[in-house]
Amino acid sequence: MDKKINAKLKENNYKLTEQREAVLEVMMDNRGKHLSAEEVLQEARRKLPNIGMATVYRTLEKLASMNILYKTMFEGGKFRYELSDDESHRHHHIVCLKCGKIYEVEEDLLNGLEKKLENRGFEIVDHELKFYGYCPECRNSSTK
Amino acid sequence: MDKKINAKLKENNYKLTEQREAVLEVMMDNRGKHLSAEEVLQEARRKLPNIGMATVYRTLEKLASMNILYKTMFEGGKFRYELSDDESHRHHHIVCLKCGKIYEVEEDLLNGLEKKLENRGFEIVDHELKFYGYCPECRNSSTK
DNA sequence: ATAATATTAATAATCATTATCAAAAAATTC
DNA sequence: GAATTTTTTGATAATGATTATTAATATTAT
Ligand SMILES: [Mn+2]
Ligand SMILES: [Mn+2]
Ligand SMILES: [Zn+2]
Ligand SMILES: [Zn+2]
């Protein structure tokens, strides 16, 4: 169990039941991947065969609200979750229009734009950016 | 009926039935707003009381695929549609976390970031950016 | 006009997510 | 530590936006 995560759980006095621990472990075992609730359920059942889907949804929701997870809507109208290692700033995504793979973009060029918006009187607390295109592998292959 | 739109419809030899015309008119009457399919249906029924919801969905989908409309997923897992006046580049949104209003951001600072990604071997064809925060009116009011 | 094609409206199906609720587990009180 | 309150869970039902199906209607080609 990661130190930071543990601290956050305590800070929100979040009781670590075996179900919640299973979900957290699944997310930690899949660092860098973007899992749907269904996928999390399947993996969690390998550790805890009787865990229910409502519990998985509840737990993911709670962990996301503590910023331990990122919750992002991708194509297909389905949320996906990932461990948020760097809590300070949300990262971005490139979605390949051919293979569907999701790549990370760590660069952040949005600070300038956020400042402009604050000059207009807004207070920006979060943002979400997605690029759509072709990944290096798919770019050259015959059929787009 | 707008000139550009008419041209696009012809170019895709899209037959303008009265249902499709009703949907288009609703979108043109609501320039600048972001309507859900349900809202479009309601407005369209004021012009054409028997239009069906499946037809509205089909028409919105078709118009979006011709880039006459933008289709964007907002909070609540619901798509919203708006007339796309400037076809060249997608604009962005600020969603107020209190009142839910959607504001437009015309600035585009993403070209630099897209170039970086192209240096990595990606081919970027689209992007989508949303900011979340508080609008000027809500920023100062008592309860956030 | 006849036949082929396209479009429509009503309705059923889908599917991710949320709500409900009674049982089980954990924490508190006495 | 037993009784009681609170929290959490799992099964299942409900929701709600979107999509698929289908038979009727309108349009176009022959
Ligand atoms: Mn990611
Ligand atoms: Mn807009
Ligand atoms: Zn790819
Ligand atoms: Zn506001």
Tab-separated table of C-alpha atoms (C1' of nucleotides) and ligand atoms in Angstrom:
chain	number	residue	atom	x	y	z
A	1	MET	CA	0.000	0.000	0.000
A	2	ASP	CA	1.337	3.336	-1.075
A	3	LYS	CA	2.206	5.891	1.578
A	4	LYS	CA	0.370	8.838	0.074
A	5	ILE	CA	-2.740	6.810	-0.522
A	6	ASN	CA	-2.731	5.533	3.010
A	7	ALA	CA	-2.419	9.062	4.296
A	8	LYS	CA	-5.384	10.170	2.229
A	9	LEU	CA	-7.510	7.298	3.405
A	10	LYS	CA	-6.787	8.144	7.028
A	11	GLU	CA	-7.341	11.832	6.463
A	12	ASN	CA	-10.837	11.009	5.202
A	13	ASN	CA	-11.227	8.341	7.891
A	14	TYR	CA	-12.057	5.796	5.296
A	15	LYS	CA	-12.372	2.308	6.702
A	16	LEU	CA	-10.395	-0.179	4.659
A	17	THR	CA	-12.698	-3.165	4.309
A	18	GLU	CA	-11.498	-6.169	2.366
A	19	GLN	CA	-13.695	-5.149	-0.570
A	20	ARG	CA	-12.196	-1.687	-0.722
A	21	GLU	CA	-8.750	-3.112	-0.347
A	22	ALA	CA	-9.377	-5.476	-3.265
A	23	VAL	CA	-10.461	-2.609	-5.502
A	24	LEU	CA	-7.471	-0.518	-4.486
A	25	GLU	CA	-5.122	-3.410	-5.149
A	26	VAL	CA	-6.605	-3.895	-8.609
A	27	MET	CA	-5.991	-0.252	-9.399
A	28	MET	CA	-2.441	-0.450	-8.091
A	29	ASP	CA	-1.752	-3.622	-10.039
A	30	ASN	CA	-2.884	-1.775	-13.160
A	31	ARG	CA	-1.024	1.480	-12.859
A	32	GLY	CA	-1.068	3.230	-16.220
A	33	LYS	CA	-4.127	1.417	-17.509
A	34	HIS	CA	-7.599	2.890	-17.820
A	35	LEU	CA	-10.075	0.375	-16.467
A	36	SER	CA	-13.847	0.332	-16.745
A	37	ALA	CA	-15.931	-0.525	-13.686
A	38	GLU	CA	-16.707	-3.878	-15.277
A	39	GLU	CA	-13.019	-4.644	-15.694
A	40	VAL	CA	-12.316	-3.655	-12.114
A	41	LEU	CA	-15.105	-5.953	-10.961
A	42	GLN	CA	-13.665	-8.889	-12.868
A	43	GLU	CA	-10.180	-8.385	-11.489
A	44	ALA	CA	-11.446	-7.795	-7.963
A	45	ARG	CA	-13.393	-11.061	-8.090
A	46	ARG	CA	-10.146	-12.932	-8.557
A	47	LYS	CA	-9.169	-11.732	-5.109
A	48	LEU	CA	-12.610	-11.700	-3.546
A	49	PRO	CA	-15.030	-13.853	-5.545
A	50	ASN	CA	-18.210	-12.555	-3.922
A	51	ILE	CA	-17.646	-8.844	-4.232
A	52	GLY	CA	-20.698	-7.185	-5.769
A	53	MET	CA	-20.782	-4.712	-8.598
A	54	ALA	CA	-22.567	-2.076	-6.550
A	55	THR	CA	-19.691	-2.163	-4.094
A	56	VAL	CA	-17.187	-1.703	-6.891
A	57	TYR	CA	-19.080	1.303	-8.238
A	58	ARG	CA	-19.401	2.790	-4.776
A	59	THR	CA	-15.739	2.290	-4.017
A	60	LEU	CA	-14.516	3.715	-7.309
A	61	GLU	CA	-16.727	6.735	-6.776
A	62	LYS	CA	-15.400	7.306	-3.287
A	63	LEU	CA	-11.768	6.884	-4.291
A	64	ALA	CA	-12.265	9.276	-7.189
A	65	SER	CA	-13.837	11.872	-4.910
A	66	MET	CA	-10.707	11.631	-2.717
A	67	ASN	CA	-8.568	12.162	-5.824
A	68	ILE	CA	-6.947	8.788	-5.380
A	69	LEU	CA	-8.363	7.848	-8.760
A	70	TYR	CA	-9.068	9.782	-11.936
A	71	LYS	CA	-12.420	9.140	-13.498
A	72	THR	CA	-12.643	9.994	-17.171
A	73	MET	CA	-15.302	9.457	-19.790
A	74	PHE	CA	-13.983	8.009	-23.014
A	75	GLU	CA	-15.676	6.996	-26.230
A	76	GLY	CA	-18.366	4.421	-25.762
A	77	GLY	CA	-20.075	6.444	-23.066
A	78	LYS	CA	-18.322	4.568	-20.330
A	79	PHE	CA	-16.230	5.857	-17.462
A	80	ARG	CA	-12.726	4.584	-16.950
A	81	TYR	CA	-10.614	4.811	-13.830
A	82	GLU	CA	-6.900	5.040	-13.235
A	83	LEU	CA	-4.632	5.558	-10.264
A	84	SER	CA	-3.712	9.222	-9.966
A	85	ASP	CA	-0.059	9.233	-8.996
A	86	ASP	CA	0.490	12.963	-9.273
A	87	GLU	CA	-2.339	14.683	-7.569
A	88	SER	CA	-1.339	18.212	-8.443
A	89	HIS	CA	-2.451	18.343	-12.049
A	90	ARG	CA	-4.648	16.240	-14.247
A	91	HIS	CA	-2.894	14.747	-17.219
A	92	HIS	CA	-4.341	14.375	-20.689
A	93	HIS	CA	-5.004	11.642	-23.213
A	94	ILE	CA	-4.569	10.732	-26.827
A	95	VAL	CA	-7.085	8.238	-28.110
A	96	CYS	CA	-6.117	6.375	-31.267
A	97	LEU	CA	-9.010	6.407	-33.713
A	98	LYS	CA	-7.954	3.076	-35.148
A	99	CYS	CA	-6.807	0.785	-32.343
A	100	GLY	CA	-8.514	2.652	-29.514
A	101	LYS	CA	-5.430	2.635	-27.301
A	102	ILE	CA	-5.155	5.451	-24.798
A	103	TYR	CA	-1.825	7.227	-24.454
A	104	GLU	CA	-0.805	9.697	-21.796
A	105	VAL	CA	0.221	13.303	-22.334
A	106	GLU	CA	2.111	14.699	-19.396
A	107	GLU	CA	2.851	18.097	-20.860
A	108	ASP	CA	0.668	20.872	-19.672
A	109	LEU	CA	0.327	23.946	-21.807
A	110	LEU	CA	-2.916	25.044	-20.311
A	111	ASN	CA	-1.678	27.356	-17.606
A	112	GLY	CA	-1.601	30.282	-19.987
A	113	LEU	CA	-5.131	29.645	-21.122
A	114	GLU	CA	-6.352	29.281	-17.567
A	115	LYS	CA	-4.855	32.626	-16.706
A	116	LYS	CA	-6.721	34.259	-19.565
A	117	LEU	CA	-9.949	32.826	-18.275
A	118	GLU	CA	-9.231	34.082	-14.787
A	119	ASN	CA	-8.775	37.528	-16.215
A	120	ARG	CA	-12.308	37.194	-17.543
A	121	GLY	CA	-13.573	36.550	-14.031
A	122	PHE	CA	-13.735	32.775	-13.967
A	123	GLU	CA	-12.224	30.626	-11.274
A	124	ILE	CA	-10.863	27.469	-12.877
A	125	VAL	CA	-10.551	24.420	-10.669
A	126	ASP	CA	-10.123	21.624	-13.183
A	127	HIS	CA	-9.863	20.836	-16.848
A	128	GLU	CA	-9.996	17.870	-19.133
A	129	LEU	CA	-8.349	17.497	-22.496
A	130	LYS	CA	-8.494	14.709	-25.020
A	131	PHE	CA	-6.807	14.385	-28.364
A	132	TYR	CA	-8.070	12.081	-31.072
A	133	GLY	CA	-5.863	10.827	-33.852
A	134	TYR	CA	-3.645	7.959	-34.920
A	135	CYS	CA	-0.926	6.402	-32.832
A	136	PRO	CA	2.524	5.802	-34.347
A	137	GLU	CA	1.789	2.145	-35.053
A	138	CYS	CA	-1.538	2.753	-36.720
A	139	ARG	CA	-0.430	5.782	-38.641
A	140	ASN	CA	1.493	3.788	-41.211
A	141	SER	CA	-0.604	0.676	-41.479
A	142	SER	CA	-2.714	0.249	-44.615
A	143	THR	CA	-6.279	0.700	-43.445
A	144	LYS	CA	-7.320	3.696	-41.422
B	1	MET	CA	-31.158	28.658	-44.230
B	2	ASP	CA	-27.494	29.386	-44.098
B	3	LYS	CA	-25.480	29.296	-47.313
B	4	LYS	CA	-22.626	27.151	-46.043
B	5	ILE	CA	-24.985	24.650	-44.496
B	6	ASN	CA	-27.004	24.392	-47.669
B	7	ALA	CA	-23.833	23.732	-49.622
B	8	LYS	CA	-22.837	20.968	-47.231
B	9	LEU	CA	-26.209	19.337	-47.425
B	10	LYS	CA	-26.066	19.267	-51.198
B	11	GLU	CA	-22.497	18.032	-51.216
B	12	ASN	CA	-23.627	15.037	-49.155
B	13	ASN	CA	-26.839	14.790	-51.219
B	14	TYR	CA	-28.870	14.942	-48.103
B	15	LYS	CA	-32.586	15.129	-48.733
B	16	LEU	CA	-34.186	17.875	-46.702
B	17	THR	CA	-37.386	16.362	-45.386
B	18	GLU	CA	-39.642	18.465	-43.214
B	19	GLN	CA	-38.408	16.596	-40.127
B	20	ARG	CA	-34.795	17.325	-40.920
B	21	GLU	CA	-35.641	20.902	-41.683
B	22	ALA	CA	-37.393	21.243	-38.342
B	23	VAL	CA	-34.328	19.942	-36.494
B	24	LEU	CA	-32.027	22.233	-38.432
B	25	GLU	CA	-34.254	25.208	-37.724
B	26	VAL	CA	-34.225	24.418	-34.019
B	27	MET	CA	-30.449	24.365	-34.057
B	28	MET	CA	-30.291	27.643	-35.963
B	29	ASP	CA	-32.815	29.277	-33.639
B	30	ASN	CA	-30.564	28.278	-30.760
B	31	ARG	CA	-27.165	29.353	-31.995
B	32	GLY	CA	-24.794	29.491	-29.055
B	33	LYS	CA	-26.785	27.119	-26.894
B	34	HIS	CA	-25.915	23.514	-26.177
B	35	LEU	CA	-29.042	21.413	-26.536
B	36	SER	CA	-29.665	17.832	-25.530
B	37	ALA	CA	-31.511	15.515	-27.924
B	38	GLU	CA	-34.517	15.719	-25.628
B	39	GLU	CA	-34.518	19.500	-25.798
B	40	VAL	CA	-34.234	19.418	-29.576
B	41	LEU	CA	-37.159	17.018	-29.711
B	42	GLN	CA	-39.327	19.325	-27.631
B	43	GLU	CA	-38.534	22.361	-29.736
B	44	ALA	CA	-38.964	20.461	-32.983
B	45	ARG	CA	-42.396	19.285	-31.890
B	46	ARG	CA	-43.532	22.886	-31.715
B	47	LYS	CA	-42.952	23.039	-35.450
B	48	LEU	CA	-43.860	19.479	-36.300
B	49	PRO	CA	-45.926	17.914	-33.513
B	50	ASN	CA	-45.579	14.320	-34.683
B	51	ILE	CA	-41.844	14.132	-35.190
B	52	GLY	CA	-40.431	11.092	-33.413
B	53	MET	CA	-37.461	10.944	-31.111
B	54	ALA	CA	-35.665	8.343	-33.202
B	55	THR	CA	-35.784	10.728	-36.122
B	56	VAL	CA	-34.314	13.495	-34.008
B	57	TYR	CA	-31.455	11.255	-32.891
B	58	ARG	CA	-30.807	10.094	-36.437
B	59	THR	CA	-30.843	13.620	-37.792
B	60	LEU	CA	-28.564	15.013	-35.108
B	61	GLU	CA	-26.143	12.168	-35.710
B	62	LYS	CA	-26.127	12.779	-39.454
B	63	LEU	CA	-25.662	16.521	-39.120
B	64	ALA	CA	-22.842	15.995	-36.647
B	65	SER	CA	-21.094	13.573	-38.998
B	66	MET	CA	-21.232	16.295	-41.680
B	67	ASN	CA	-19.711	18.746	-39.192
B	68	ILE	CA	-22.768	20.942	-39.352
B	69	LEU	CA	-23.192	20.298	-35.647
B	70	TYR	CA	-20.772	19.726	-32.800
B	71	LYS	CA	-21.623	16.854	-30.522
B	72	THR	CA	-20.054	17.049	-27.090
B	73	MET	CA	-20.456	14.992	-23.957
B	74	PHE	CA	-21.027	17.041	-20.849
B	75	GLU	CA	-21.642	16.174	-17.230
B	76	GLY	CA	-24.533	13.849	-16.684
B	77	GLY	CA	-23.297	11.503	-19.396
B	78	LYS	CA	-25.469	13.200	-21.959
B	79	PHE	CA	-24.558	14.516	-25.374
B	80	ARG	CA	-25.325	18.073	-26.319
B	81	TYR	CA	-25.411	19.560	-29.780
B	82	GLU	CA	-24.695	23.007	-31.127
B	83	LEU	CA	-24.423	24.617	-34.515
B	84	SER	CA	-20.804	24.703	-35.620
B	85	ASP	CA	-20.330	28.083	-37.272
B	86	ASP	CA	-16.601	27.852	-37.744
B	87	GLU	CA	-15.786	24.463	-39.106
B	88	SER	CA	-12.023	24.816	-39.055
B	89	HIS	CA	-11.321	24.311	-35.385
B	90	ARG	CA	-13.265	23.005	-32.459
B	91	HIS	CA	-13.807	25.485	-29.668
B	92	HIS	CA	-13.729	24.728	-25.970
B	93	HIS	CA	-15.958	25.044	-22.955
B	94	ILE	CA	-16.052	26.245	-19.391
B	95	VAL	CA	-18.639	24.536	-17.249
B	96	CYS	CA	-19.661	26.361	-14.088
B	97	LEU	CA	-19.642	23.957	-11.162
B	98	LYS	CA	-22.413	25.905	-9.448
B	99	CYS	CA	-24.964	27.022	-12.012
B	100	GLY	CA	-24.018	24.539	-14.729
B	101	LYS	CA	-23.925	27.163	-17.463
B	102	ILE	CA	-21.644	26.442	-20.387
B	103	TYR	CA	-19.413	29.225	-21.646
B	104	GLU	CA	-17.388	29.270	-24.832
B	105	VAL	CA	-13.624	29.597	-25.104
B	106	GLU	CA	-12.530	30.647	-28.530
B	107	GLU	CA	-8.837	30.891	-27.823
B	108	ASP	CA	-6.784	28.012	-29.000
B	109	LEU	CA	-3.439	27.417	-27.384
B	110	LEU	CA	-3.228	23.806	-28.329
B	111	ASN	CA	-1.327	24.076	-31.561
B	112	GLY	CA	1.992	23.924	-29.755
B	113	LEU	CA	0.966	20.835	-27.859
B	114	GLU	CA	-0.311	19.151	-30.994
B	115	LYS	CA	3.026	19.757	-32.648
B	116	LYS	CA	4.839	18.082	-29.775
B	117	LEU	CA	2.634	15.059	-30.166
B	118	GLU	CA	3.279	14.924	-33.882
B	119	ASN	CA	6.966	14.871	-33.137
B	120	ARG	CA	6.277	11.762	-31.109
B	121	GLY	CA	4.755	10.096	-34.152
B	122	PHE	CA	1.077	10.722	-33.568
B	123	GLU	CA	-1.263	12.204	-36.130
B	124	ILE	CA	-3.755	14.419	-34.343
B	125	VAL	CA	-7.080	15.014	-36.043
B	126	ASP	CA	-9.200	16.424	-33.243
B	127	HIS	CA	-9.194	17.430	-29.625
B	128	GLU	CA	-11.631	18.269	-26.921
B	129	LEU	CA	-11.032	20.493	-23.935
B	130	LYS	CA	-13.260	21.338	-21.017
B	131	PHE	CA	-12.619	23.570	-18.049
B	132	TYR	CA	-14.523	23.277	-14.824
B	133	GLY	CA	-14.805	26.100	-12.359
B	134	TYR	CA	-16.957	29.005	-11.289
B	135	CYS	CA	-18.394	31.636	-13.591
B	136	PRO	CA	-18.074	35.317	-12.695
B	137	GLU	CA	-21.616	35.496	-11.293
B	138	CYS	CA	-21.276	32.397	-9.142
B	139	ARG	CA	-17.783	33.161	-7.968
B	140	ASN	CA	-18.852	35.834	-5.533
B	141	SER	CA	-22.184	34.491	-4.366
B	142	SER	CA	-22.304	33.061	-0.847
B	143	THR	CA	-22.723	29.320	-1.358
B	144	LYS	CA	-20.434	27.377	-3.585
C	1	DA	C1'	-48.630	2.978	-62.677
C	2	DT	C1'	-45.215	-0.493	-60.617
C	3	DA	C1'	-41.422	-1.585	-58.341
C	4	DA	C1'	-37.401	-0.331	-55.696
C	5	DT	C1'	-35.471	2.759	-52.197
C	6	DA	C1'	-35.404	5.844	-48.418
C	7	DT	C1'	-37.441	7.818	-44.404
C	8	DT	C1'	-40.313	7.861	-40.628
C	9	DA	C1'	-42.737	6.936	-35.940
C	10	DA	C1'	-43.620	3.838	-32.490
C	11	DT	C1'	-41.794	0.812	-29.673
C	12	DA	C1'	-38.656	-2.598	-27.808
C	13	DA	C1'	-33.966	-3.551	-26.557
C	14	DT	C1'	-29.505	-2.271	-24.678
C	15	DC	C1'	-26.348	-1.152	-21.307
C	16	DA	C1'	-23.861	1.620	-17.994
C	17	DT	C1'	-24.959	3.487	-13.828
C	18	DT	C1'	-27.812	4.421	-9.644
C	19	DA	C1'	-31.291	3.395	-6.164
C	20	DT	C1'	-33.399	0.238	-2.972
C	21	DC	C1'	-33.384	-2.720	0.730
C	22	DA	C1'	-32.681	-6.464	3.743
C	23	DA	C1'	-28.748	-9.018	5.649
C	24	DA	C1'	-24.106	-8.925	7.575
C	25	DA	C1'	-20.346	-6.603	9.826
C	26	DA	C1'	-18.419	-3.131	12.713
C	27	DA	C1'	-18.536	0.314	16.117
C	28	DT	C1'	-20.796	2.298	20.379
C	29	DT	C1'	-23.273	2.269	24.417
C	30	DC	C1'	-24.663	0.409	28.561
D	1	DG	C1'	-19.836	-8.637	26.765
D	2	DA	C1'	-24.611	-8.282	25.396
D	3	DA	C1'	-27.658	-4.910	23.345
D	4	DT	C1'	-28.072	-1.244	20.179
D	5	DT	C1'	-26.845	1.880	16.649
D	6	DT	C1'	-24.256	2.797	12.450
D	7	DT	C1'	-21.947	1.385	8.371
D	8	DT	C1'	-21.194	-1.529	4.646
D	9	DT	C1'	-22.413	-4.973	1.581
D	10	DG	C1'	-24.615	-7.804	-2.307
D	11	DA	C1'	-28.657	-8.899	-4.916
D	12	DT	C1'	-31.696	-7.006	-7.603
D	13	DA	C1'	-34.711	-3.516	-9.533
D	14	DA	C1'	-35.009	0.943	-11.619
D	15	DT	C1'	-33.355	4.585	-14.481
D	16	DG	C1'	-32.367	7.019	-18.515
D	17	DA	C1'	-29.969	8.027	-22.654
D	18	DT	C1'	-29.192	5.957	-26.850
D	19	DT	C1'	-29.746	2.354	-30.492
D	20	DA	C1'	-32.096	-1.335	-33.010
D	21	DT	C1'	-36.256	-3.166	-35.058
D	22	DT	C1'	-40.101	-2.996	-37.830
D	23	DA	C1'	-44.027	-2.010	-40.350
D	24	DA	C1'	-46.068	1.980	-42.546
D	25	DT	C1'	-45.422	5.878	-45.501
D	26	DA	C1'	-43.245	8.775	-48.742
D	27	DT	C1'	-40.001	9.374	-52.555
D	28	DT	C1'	-37.582	8.089	-56.654
D	29	DA	C1'	-36.523	5.297	-60.616
D	30	DT	C1'	-38.237	2.243	-64.221
E	1	MN	MN	-4.499	8.513	-18.070
E	2	MN	MN	-19.901	25.346	-27.532
E	3	ZN	ZN	-3.465	2.984	-32.774
E	4	ZN	ZN	-22.159	29.840	-12.620
